[in-house]
Tab-separated table of N, CA and C in Angstrom:
chain	number	residue	atom	x	y	z
A	1	MET	N	-291.871	8.944	3.459
A	1	MET	CA	-290.381	7.937	3.860
A	1	MET	C	-289.567	8.711	4.164
A	2	ASP	N	-288.808	7.919	5.503
A	2	ASP	CA	-287.905	8.440	6.970
A	2	ASP	C	-286.610	8.014	6.160
A	3	LYS	N	-285.097	8.816	5.649
A	3	LYS	CA	-284.185	8.305	5.192
A	3	LYS	C	-283.215	8.660	6.304
A	4	ASP	N	-283.492	9.354	7.372
A	4	ASP	CA	-282.947	9.789	8.318
A	4	ASP	C	-281.880	8.681	8.580
A	5	PHE	N	-281.756	7.768	8.796
A	5	PHE	CA	-281.076	7.051	9.049
A	5	PHE	C	-279.578	7.048	9.016
A	6	GLY	N	-279.555	7.487	7.290
A	6	GLY	CA	-278.687	7.533	6.453
A	6	GLY	C	-277.582	8.599	6.885
A	7	GLU	N	-277.811	9.684	7.789
A	7	GLU	CA	-276.965	10.293	8.423
A	7	GLU	C	-276.884	9.949	9.482
A	8	LEU	N	-277.739	9.109	10.007
A	8	LEU	CA	-276.552	8.486	10.500
A	8	LEU	C	-275.515	7.263	11.224
A	9	ILE	N	-275.287	6.869	9.878
A	9	ILE	CA	-274.782	5.800	8.731
A	9	ILE	C	-273.391	6.983	8.674
A	10	PHE	N	-273.858	7.394	8.202
A	10	PHE	CA	-272.596	7.614	7.072
A	10	PHE	C	-272.287	9.169	7.204
A	11	LYS	N	-272.919	10.044	8.112
A	11	LYS	CA	-272.186	11.136	8.849
A	11	LYS	C	-271.393	10.746	9.633
A	12	ASN	N	-272.381	9.942	10.885
A	12	ASN	CA	-271.433	9.768	12.406
A	12	ASN	C	-270.850	8.256	12.174
A	13	LYS	N	-270.913	7.968	11.453
A	13	LYS	CA	-270.316	6.003	10.875
A	13	LYS	C	-270.597	5.499	12.121
A	14	LEU	N	-271.449	5.150	12.349
A	14	LEU	CA	-272.339	4.317	12.940
A	14	LEU	C	-272.127	2.540	12.920
A	15	PRO	N	-271.688	2.126	13.616
A	15	PRO	CA	-271.100	0.200	13.022
A	15	PRO	C	-273.195	0.173	12.408
A	16	HIS	N	-272.804	-0.954	11.507
A	16	HIS	CA	-273.798	-1.374	11.212
A	16	HIS	C	-273.399	-3.005	10.504
A	17	LYS	N	-275.010	-3.397	9.566
A	17	LYS	CA	-274.185	-4.732	9.099
A	17	LYS	C	-274.382	-4.654	7.349
A	18	GLY	N	-274.913	-3.205	7.092
A	18	GLY	CA	-275.297	-3.299	5.905
A	18	GLY	C	-276.689	-2.912	5.523
A	19	ILE	N	-277.124	-1.874	4.976
A	19	ILE	CA	-278.282	-1.355	4.409
A	19	ILE	C	-278.636	-2.021	3.486
A	20	LEU	N	-280.504	-2.013	3.271
A	20	LEU	CA	-281.605	-2.264	2.652
A	20	LEU	C	-282.491	-0.944	2.378
A	21	LEU	N	-281.970	0.150	1.461
A	21	LEU	CA	-283.487	0.837	1.178
A	21	LEU	C	-284.382	0.421	0.245
A	22	LEU	N	-285.685	0.621	0.982
A	22	LEU	CA	-286.349	0.087	-0.463
A	22	LEU	C	-287.167	1.586	-1.077
A	23	ARG	N	-287.273	1.780	-2.626
A	23	ARG	CA	-287.717	2.568	-2.960
A	23	ARG	C	-288.885	2.032	-3.340
A	24	LEU	N	-290.010	2.279	-2.778
A	24	LEU	CA	-290.847	1.087	-2.804
A	24	LEU	C	-292.868	2.330	-2.742
A	25	GLU	N	-292.723	3.500	-3.499
A	25	GLU	CA	-293.439	4.292	-3.442
A	25	GLU	C	-295.427	3.940	-3.734
A	26	ASP	N	-295.659	4.227	-2.721
A	26	ASP	CA	-297.163	4.164	-2.835
A	26	ASP	C	-297.487	2.272	-2.455
A	27	ALA	N	-296.415	1.878	-1.514
A	27	ALA	CA	-296.804	-0.160	-1.744
A	27	ALA	C	-297.251	0.084	-0.569
A	28	VAL	N	-298.137	-1.040	-0.355
A	28	VAL	CA	-298.797	-1.435	0.861
A	28	VAL	C	-297.453	-1.951	2.231
A	29	ALA	N	-298.108	-2.121	3.247
A	29	ALA	CA	-296.383	-3.586	3.864
A	29	ALA	C	-297.026	-4.337	3.754
A	30	GLU	N	-297.506	-5.017	3.340
A	30	GLU	CA	-297.711	-6.424	2.564
A	30	GLU	C	-296.206	-6.621	1.072
A	31	GLU	N	-296.613	-5.876	0.236
A	31	GLU	CA	-295.694	-5.452	-0.369
A	31	GLU	C	-294.266	-5.182	-0.707
A	32	LYS	N	-294.102	-4.338	0.305
A	32	LYS	CA	-292.804	-4.357	1.215
A	32	LYS	C	-292.142	-5.380	1.320
A	33	LEU	N	-293.099	-6.197	2.185
A	33	LEU	CA	-292.949	-7.652	2.873
A	33	LEU	C	-292.007	-8.232	2.074
A	34	ALA	N	-293.190	-8.544	1.073
A	34	ALA	CA	-292.670	-9.351	0.111
A	34	ALA	C	-291.059	-9.176	-0.691
A	35	ALA	N	-291.331	-8.299	-0.771
A	35	ALA	CA	-289.769	-7.651	-1.744
A	35	ALA	C	-289.170	-7.995	-0.305
A	36	ILE	N	-288.919	-7.708	1.024
A	36	ILE	CA	-287.511	-8.167	2.126
A	36	ILE	C	-287.954	-9.056	1.830
A	37	GLN	N	-288.856	-10.217	2.076
A	37	GLN	CA	-288.583	-12.186	2.022
A	37	GLN	C	-288.148	-13.185	0.972
A	38	ASN	N	-287.652	-11.517	-0.593
A	38	ASN	CA	-287.373	-11.941	-1.766
A	38	ASN	C	-285.982	-11.607	-1.694
A	39	ILE	N	-285.981	-10.794	-1.585
A	39	ILE	CA	-284.102	-10.268	-1.110
A	39	ILE	C	-283.625	-11.075	-0.285
A	40	ILE	N	-283.336	-10.400	0.797
A	40	ILE	CA	-282.987	-11.770	1.954
A	40	ILE	C	-282.810	-12.491	1.325
A	41	PRO	N	-283.354	-13.897	1.340
A	41	PRO	CA	-283.078	-14.926	0.935
A	41	PRO	C	-281.863	-15.033	-0.643
A	42	ARG	N	-282.519	-14.450	-0.992
A	42	ARG	CA	-281.417	-14.350	-2.722
A	42	ARG	C	-279.767	-13.613	-2.507
A	43	TYR	N	-280.150	-12.865	-2.000
A	43	TYR	CA	-278.487	-11.822	-1.630
A	43	TYR	C	-278.441	-11.042	-0.465
A	44	LEU	N	-278.081	-12.478	0.824
A	44	LEU	CA	-277.965	-12.318	1.703
A	44	LEU	C	-276.208	-11.646	1.831
A	45	GLU	N	-275.617	-12.877	1.169
A	45	GLU	CA	-274.058	-12.785	1.431
A	45	GLU	C	-274.289	-11.180	0.892
A	46	GLU	N	-274.938	-10.947	-0.485
A	46	GLU	CA	-274.145	-10.000	-1.568
A	46	GLU	C	-274.396	-8.686	-0.494
A	47	ILE	N	-275.519	-8.840	-0.148
A	47	ILE	CA	-275.928	-7.159	0.724
A	47	ILE	C	-275.166	-7.229	2.064
A	48	LYS	N	-274.596	-8.244	2.259
A	48	LYS	CA	-274.381	-8.471	4.215
A	48	LYS	C	-272.543	-6.370	3.701
A	49	ASN	N	-272.691	-5.947	4.584
A	49	ASN	CA	-271.605	-4.573	4.705
A	49	ASN	C	-271.926	-3.604	3.205
A	50	ARG	N	-273.143	-3.629	3.010
A	50	ARG	CA	-273.235	-3.262	1.994
A	50	ARG	C	-274.099	-2.466	1.610
A	51	PHE	N	-274.225	-1.071	0.836
A	51	PHE	CA	-275.569	-0.567	0.416
A	51	PHE	C	-276.681	-0.904	-0.860
A	52	ALA	N	-277.667	-1.776	-0.540
A	52	ALA	CA	-278.276	-1.802	-1.911
A	52	ALA	C	-279.700	-1.275	-1.445
A	53	VAL	N	-280.203	-0.684	-2.738
A	53	VAL	CA	-281.452	0.198	-3.124
A	53	VAL	C	-282.351	-0.958	-4.470
A	54	TYR	N	-283.862	-1.242	-3.449
A	54	TYR	CA	-283.790	-1.886	-4.196
A	54	TYR	C	-285.604	-0.794	-4.893
A	55	GLN	N	-285.268	-0.574	-5.921
A	55	GLN	CA	-286.571	-0.235	-6.889
A	55	GLN	C	-286.706	-0.434	-8.274
A	56	ASN	N	-287.685	-0.089	-8.724
A	56	ASN	CA	-288.796	-0.798	-9.410
A	56	ASN	C	-288.512	-1.928	-10.496
A	57	GLY	N	-288.098	-3.235	-8.901
A	57	GLY	CA	-288.225	-4.752	-9.582
A	57	GLY	C	-286.246	-4.721	-9.630
A	58	LYS	N	-285.669	-3.803	-9.203
A	58	LYS	CA	-284.387	-3.905	-9.477
A	58	LYS	C	-283.209	-4.110	-8.467
A	59	LEU	N	-282.497	-4.346	-8.102
A	59	LEU	CA	-281.175	-4.462	-7.266
A	59	LEU	C	-280.105	-4.408	-7.238
A	60	ARG	N	-279.952	-2.054	-6.733
A	60	ARG	CA	-278.586	-2.395	-6.724
A	60	ARG	C	-277.527	-2.320	-5.393
A	61	ILE	N	-276.540	-3.181	-6.155
A	61	ILE	CA	-275.434	-3.094	-4.556
A	61	ILE	C	-274.081	-1.997	-4.866
A	62	ARG	N	-274.056	-2.003	-3.929
A	62	ARG	CA	-273.299	-1.128	-3.826
A	62	ARG	C	-271.946	-1.540	-2.224
A	63	ASN	N	-270.127	-1.109	-2.949
A	63	ASN	CA	-269.673	-0.932	-1.754
A	63	ASN	C	-270.220	0.480	-1.002
A	64	LEU	N	-269.707	0.378	0.532
A	64	LEU	CA	-269.842	1.353	0.961
A	64	LEU	C	-268.583	2.698	0.874
A	65	GLU	N	-267.389	1.986	1.010
A	65	GLU	CA	-266.354	3.101	0.619
A	65	GLU	C	-266.770	4.048	-0.626
A	66	SER	N	-267.112	2.959	-1.829
A	66	SER	CA	-267.647	3.718	-3.100
A	66	SER	C	-268.428	4.999	-2.025
A	67	ILE	N	-269.221	5.066	-1.992
A	67	ILE	CA	-269.810	6.031	-1.667
A	67	ILE	C	-269.687	7.331	-0.692
């Protein structure tokens, strides 16, 4: 999984609208798409301008200032 975007966002302080990191080991594209289609409609307002991690069926959302 490519997580180099984190360096661009956090180290270089590039603008963004929020980050959603999917930790879905061995998941096929359809499973990743299903997770995104479930998360975005339900949690769009909560994840805006925040850092969210989806893993093992759970979504953790943190303010970027605390990272």
